[in-house]
PDB file of C-alpha atoms in Angstrom:
ATOM      1  CA  MET A  18      85.150 101.831 104.671  1.00 47.00           C
ATOM      2  CA  SER A  19      86.404 104.806 102.825  1.00 47.00           C
ATOM      3  CA  GLN A  20      85.222 105.983  99.250  1.00 53.00           C
ATOM      4  CA  HIS A  21      88.675 104.671  97.839  1.00 72.00           C
ATOM      5  CA  ALA A  22      89.007 101.596  99.790  1.00 85.00           C
ATOM      6  CA  ILE A  23      87.959  98.218  97.831  1.00 94.00           C
ATOM      7  CA  CYS A  24      87.264  96.403 101.179  1.00 96.00           C
ATOM      8  CA  THR A  25      87.558  96.635 104.994  1.00 96.00           C
ATOM      9  CA  GLU A  26      90.049  95.109 107.158  1.00 96.00           C
ATOM     10  CA  ASP A  27      87.345  92.692 108.340  1.00 97.00           C
ATOM     11  CA  GLU A  28      86.874  91.506 104.887  1.00 97.00           C
ATOM     12  CA  ILE A  29      90.460  90.735 104.684  1.00 98.00           C
ATOM     13  CA  LYS A  30      90.741  88.862 108.183  1.00 98.00           C
ATOM     14  CA  SER A  31      87.539  86.926 106.704  1.00 97.00           C
ATOM     15  CA  LEU A  32      89.392  85.892 104.032  1.00 98.00           C
ATOM     16  CA  VAL A  33      92.723  85.284 105.554  1.00 98.00           C
ATOM     17  CA  ASP A  34      90.933  83.089 108.261  1.00 98.00           C
ATOM     18  CA  ALA A  35      88.784  81.112 105.549  1.00 98.00           C
ATOM     19  CA  PHE A  36      91.732  80.543 103.438  1.00 98.00           C
ATOM     20  CA  TYR A  37      94.182  79.222 105.896  1.00 97.00           C
ATOM     21  CA  THR A  38      91.513  77.187 107.463  1.00 97.00           C
ATOM     22  CA  THR A  39      91.461  75.412 104.164  1.00 98.00           C
ATOM     23  CA  VAL A  40      95.330  75.238 103.654  1.00 97.00           C
ATOM     24  CA  ARG A  41      95.522  73.727 107.187  1.00 97.00           C
ATOM     25  CA  GLN A  42      93.160  70.767 106.357  1.00 97.00           C
ATOM     26  CA  ASP A  43      94.299  70.397 102.794  1.00 98.00           C
ATOM     27  CA  GLU A  44      96.519  67.009 102.247  1.00 97.00           C
ATOM     28  CA  LEU A  45      99.267  68.603  99.975  1.00 96.00           C
ATOM     29  CA  LEU A  46      99.632  71.993 101.803  1.00 95.00           C
ATOM     30  CA  GLY A  47      98.605  71.442 105.446  1.00 96.00           C
ATOM     31  CA  PRO A  48     101.542  69.367 106.418  1.00 95.00           C
ATOM     32  CA  ILE A  49     103.853  71.910 104.886  1.00 93.00           C
ATOM     33  CA  PHE A  50     101.929  74.955 106.707  1.00 93.00           C
ATOM     34  CA  ASN A  51     101.586  73.273 109.781  1.00 94.00           C
ATOM     35  CA  GLY A  52     104.877  71.772 110.184  1.00 92.00           C
ATOM     36  CA  HIS A  53     106.248  75.201 109.877  1.00 91.00           C
ATOM     37  CA  ILE A  54     103.943  77.439 111.622  1.00 94.00           C
ATOM     38  CA  HIS A  55     103.698  77.024 115.292  1.00 94.00           C
ATOM     39  CA  ASP A  56     101.901  80.164 116.107  1.00 97.00           C
ATOM     40  CA  TRP A  57      98.699  80.306 113.994  1.00 97.00           C
ATOM     41  CA  ASP A  58      97.463  83.398 115.736  1.00 96.00           C
ATOM     42  CA  THR A  59     100.383  85.382 115.055  1.00 96.00           C
ATOM     43  CA  HIS A  60     101.002  84.048 111.770  1.00 95.00           C
ATOM     44  CA  LEU A  61      97.310  84.923 110.858  1.00 97.00           C
ATOM     45  CA  ASN A  62      97.602  88.444 112.002  1.00 96.00           C
ATOM     46  CA  LYS A  63     100.957  88.983 110.093  1.00 95.00           C
ATOM     47  CA  LEU A  64      99.008  87.569 106.855  1.00 96.00           C
ATOM     48  CA  VAL A  65      96.163  90.247 107.516  1.00 97.00           C
ATOM     49  CA  ASP A  66      98.718  92.946 107.807  1.00 97.00           C
ATOM     50  CA  PHE A  67     100.530  91.709 104.928  1.00 95.00           C
ATOM     51  CA  TRP A  68      97.104  91.661 102.778  1.00 96.00           C
ATOM     52  CA  CYS A  69      96.042  94.979 104.258  1.00 96.00           C
ATOM     53  CA  ALA A  70      99.248  96.413 102.937  1.00 95.00           C
ATOM     54  CA  ILE A  71      98.456  95.028  99.341  1.00 94.00           C
ATOM     55  CA  LEU A  72      94.697  95.745  99.416  1.00 95.00           C
ATOM     56  CA  LEU A  73      94.559  98.884 101.489  1.00 95.00           C
ATOM     57  CA  GLY A  74      98.168 100.591 101.471  1.00 92.00           C
ATOM     58  CA  SER A  75      98.258 100.032 105.204  1.00 93.00           C
ATOM     59  CA  ARG A  76     102.045 100.354 106.522  1.00 90.00           C
ATOM     60  CA  ARG A  77     101.533  97.686 109.690  1.00 89.00           C
ATOM     61  CA  PHE A  78     103.258  94.858 107.638  1.00 89.00           C
ATOM     62  CA  SER A  79     106.617  94.604 108.349  1.00 86.00           C
ATOM     63  CA  GLY A  80     108.607  91.271 107.134  1.00 84.00           C
ATOM     64  CA  THR A  81     110.229  89.570 104.326  1.00 83.00           C
ATOM     65  CA  PRO A  82     108.141  86.676 102.789  1.00 80.00           C
ATOM     66  CA  MET A  83     110.868  85.705 100.182  1.00 77.00           C
ATOM     67  CA  PRO A  84     113.469  84.337 102.538  1.00 74.00           C
ATOM     68  CA  LYS A  85     110.848  82.098 104.485  1.00 78.00           C
ATOM     69  CA  HIS A  86     109.689  80.512 101.336  1.00 73.00           C
ATOM     70  CA  ILE A  87     113.225  79.828  99.888  1.00 76.00           C
ATOM     71  CA  ALA A  88     114.213  78.033 103.210  1.00 74.00           C
ATOM     72  CA  LEU A  89     111.243  75.480 102.461  1.00 76.00           C
ATOM     73  CA  PRO A  90     112.790  72.441 100.959  1.00 76.00           C
ATOM     74  CA  ASP A  91     111.097  70.653  97.965  1.00 79.00           C
ATOM     75  CA  LEU A  92     108.477  73.074  97.013  1.00 81.00           C
ATOM     76  CA  SER A  93     107.153  72.730  93.292  1.00 85.00           C
ATOM     77  CA  ALA A  94     105.183  74.796  90.735  1.00 85.00           C
ATOM     78  CA  GLU A  95     102.511  72.419  91.303  1.00 91.00           C
ATOM     79  CA  LEU A  96     102.303  73.339  95.184  1.00 90.00           C
ATOM     80  CA  PHE A  97     102.079  76.887  93.924  1.00 88.00           C
ATOM     81  CA  GLU A  98      99.513  76.291  91.537  1.00 92.00           C
ATOM     82  CA  HIS A  99      97.501  74.285  93.990  1.00 95.00           C
ATOM     83  CA  TRP A 100      98.072  77.186  96.610  1.00 93.00           C
ATOM     84  CA  LEU A 101      96.666  79.451  94.094  1.00 94.00           C
ATOM     85  CA  SER A 102      93.495  77.221  93.091  1.00 96.00           C
ATOM     86  CA  LEU A 103      92.536  76.837  96.853  1.00 97.00           C
ATOM     87  CA  PHE A 104      92.948  81.101  97.137  1.00 97.00           C
ATOM     88  CA  HIS A 105      90.781  81.384  93.949  1.00 96.00           C
ATOM     89  CA  GLN A 106      88.133  79.007  95.586  1.00 97.00           C
ATOM     90  CA  THR A 107      88.103  80.720  98.748  1.00 97.00           C
ATOM     91  CA  LEU A 108      87.850  84.525  97.084  1.00 96.00           C
ATOM     92  CA  ALA A 109      84.841  82.937  94.917  1.00 96.00           C
ATOM     93  CA  GLU A 110      83.027  82.720  98.270  1.00 96.00           C
ATOM     94  CA  GLN A 111      83.950  86.295  99.291  1.00 95.00           C
ATOM     95  CA  PRO A 112      80.786  88.563  98.601  1.00 95.00           C
ATOM     96  CA  ASN A 113      82.928  91.641  97.903  1.00 96.00           C
ATOM     97  CA  ARG A 114      83.679  91.482  94.219  1.00 96.00           C
ATOM     98  CA  ALA A 115      86.259  94.184  94.141  1.00 95.00           C
ATOM     99  CA  LEU A 116      87.951  92.490  96.885  1.00 96.00           C
ATOM    100  CA  GLN A 117      88.093  89.274  94.738  1.00 95.00           C
ATOM    101  CA  ALA A 118      89.198  91.164  91.727  1.00 95.00           C
ATOM    102  CA  GLN A 119      92.195  92.692  93.442  1.00 96.00           C
ATOM    103  CA  ALA A 120      93.154  89.957  95.842  1.00 97.00           C
ATOM    104  CA  GLU A 121      93.098  87.410  92.768  1.00 95.00           C
ATOM    105  CA  LEU A 122      95.303  89.595  90.618  1.00 95.00           C
ATOM    106  CA  MET A 123      97.753  90.228  93.421  1.00 95.00           C
ATOM    107  CA  ALA A 124      97.822  86.532  94.791  1.00 94.00           C
ATOM    108  CA  GLY A 125      98.835  85.676  91.261  1.00 91.00           C
ATOM    109  CA  LYS A 126     101.710  88.027  91.248  1.00 92.00           C
ATOM    110  CA  ILE A 127     102.523  86.851  94.663  1.00 90.00           C
ATOM    111  CA  ALA A 128     102.751  83.493  93.625  1.00 87.00           C
ATOM    112  CA  ASN A 129     104.950  84.041  90.419  1.00 87.00           C
ATOM    113  CA  SER A 130     107.372  86.200  92.465  1.00 87.00           C
ATOM    114  CA  LEU A 131     107.783  83.746  95.447  1.00 85.00           C
ATOM    115  CA  TRP A 132     108.241  80.853  92.770  1.00 82.00           C
ATOM    116  CA  MET A 133     110.509  82.597  90.551  1.00 86.00           C
ATOM    117  CA  GLY A 134     112.718  83.708  93.735  1.00 85.00           C
ATOM    118  CA  TYR A 135     112.662  80.136  94.914  1.00 81.00           C
ATOM    119  CA  GLN A 136     113.834  78.502  91.675  1.00 82.00           C
ATOM    120  CA  MET A 137     116.593  81.376  91.297  1.00 82.00           C
ATOM    121  CA  GLN A 138     117.959  80.757  94.929  1.00 78.00           C
ATOM    122  CA  HIS A 139     117.802  76.870  94.522  1.00 68.00           C
ATOM    123  CA  LYS A 140     119.477  77.088  90.853  1.00 67.00           C
ATOM    124  CA  LEU A 141     122.318  79.162  92.395  1.00 60.00           C
ATOM    125  CA  GLY A 142     122.825  76.536  95.241  1.00 54.00           C
ATOM    126  CA  GLU A 143     122.941  73.789  92.697  1.00 55.00           C
ATOM    127  CA  LEU A 144     125.406  75.636  90.783  1.00 50.00           C
ATOM    128  CA  SER A 145     127.594  76.743  94.072  1.00 50.00           C
ATOM    129  CA  THR A 146     127.639  73.102  94.690  1.00 51.00           C
ATOM    130  CA  GLU A 147     128.686  71.833  91.379  1.00 52.00           C
ATOM    131  CA  LEU A 148     131.305  74.541  91.595  1.00 49.00           C
ATOM    132  CA  GLU A 149     132.666  73.183  95.082  1.00 56.00           C
ATOM    133  CA  ILE A 150     132.804  69.727  93.287  1.00 55.00           C
ATOM    134  CA  ILE A 151     134.706  71.022  90.620  1.00 54.00           C
ATOM    135  CA  LYS A 152     137.059  72.950  92.654  1.00 57.00           C
ATOM    136  CA  ASP A 153     137.913  69.763  94.809  1.00 53.00           C
TER     137      ASP A 153
END
């Protein structure tokens, strides 16, 4: 680990693996994730790249998480809160306190951003549907 890095890539991989093992077994989130992710190895590698970009400043991650989350039907604030709760629990089990603190801060921002984007897109969809009804 460099003197400026708060964690190693191996620590991030351990965090991602532990968290998504929990998510996949969770009664609320498991069916959602398992229903949409068919290649878990590839997805986990992409998530490691995502968290390495956030926590280490790597440039390996490419992708746009927002459209994939917006496409999911019937998400709720409670599901996002549950995701965060499970993430906080998994972080508490990690021995690296700097990783815990930074990942917790970023997870809150990410969940908030995804939820806000989700709400905006779905409100626009509802408004568009209403306008189509009015035009007819």
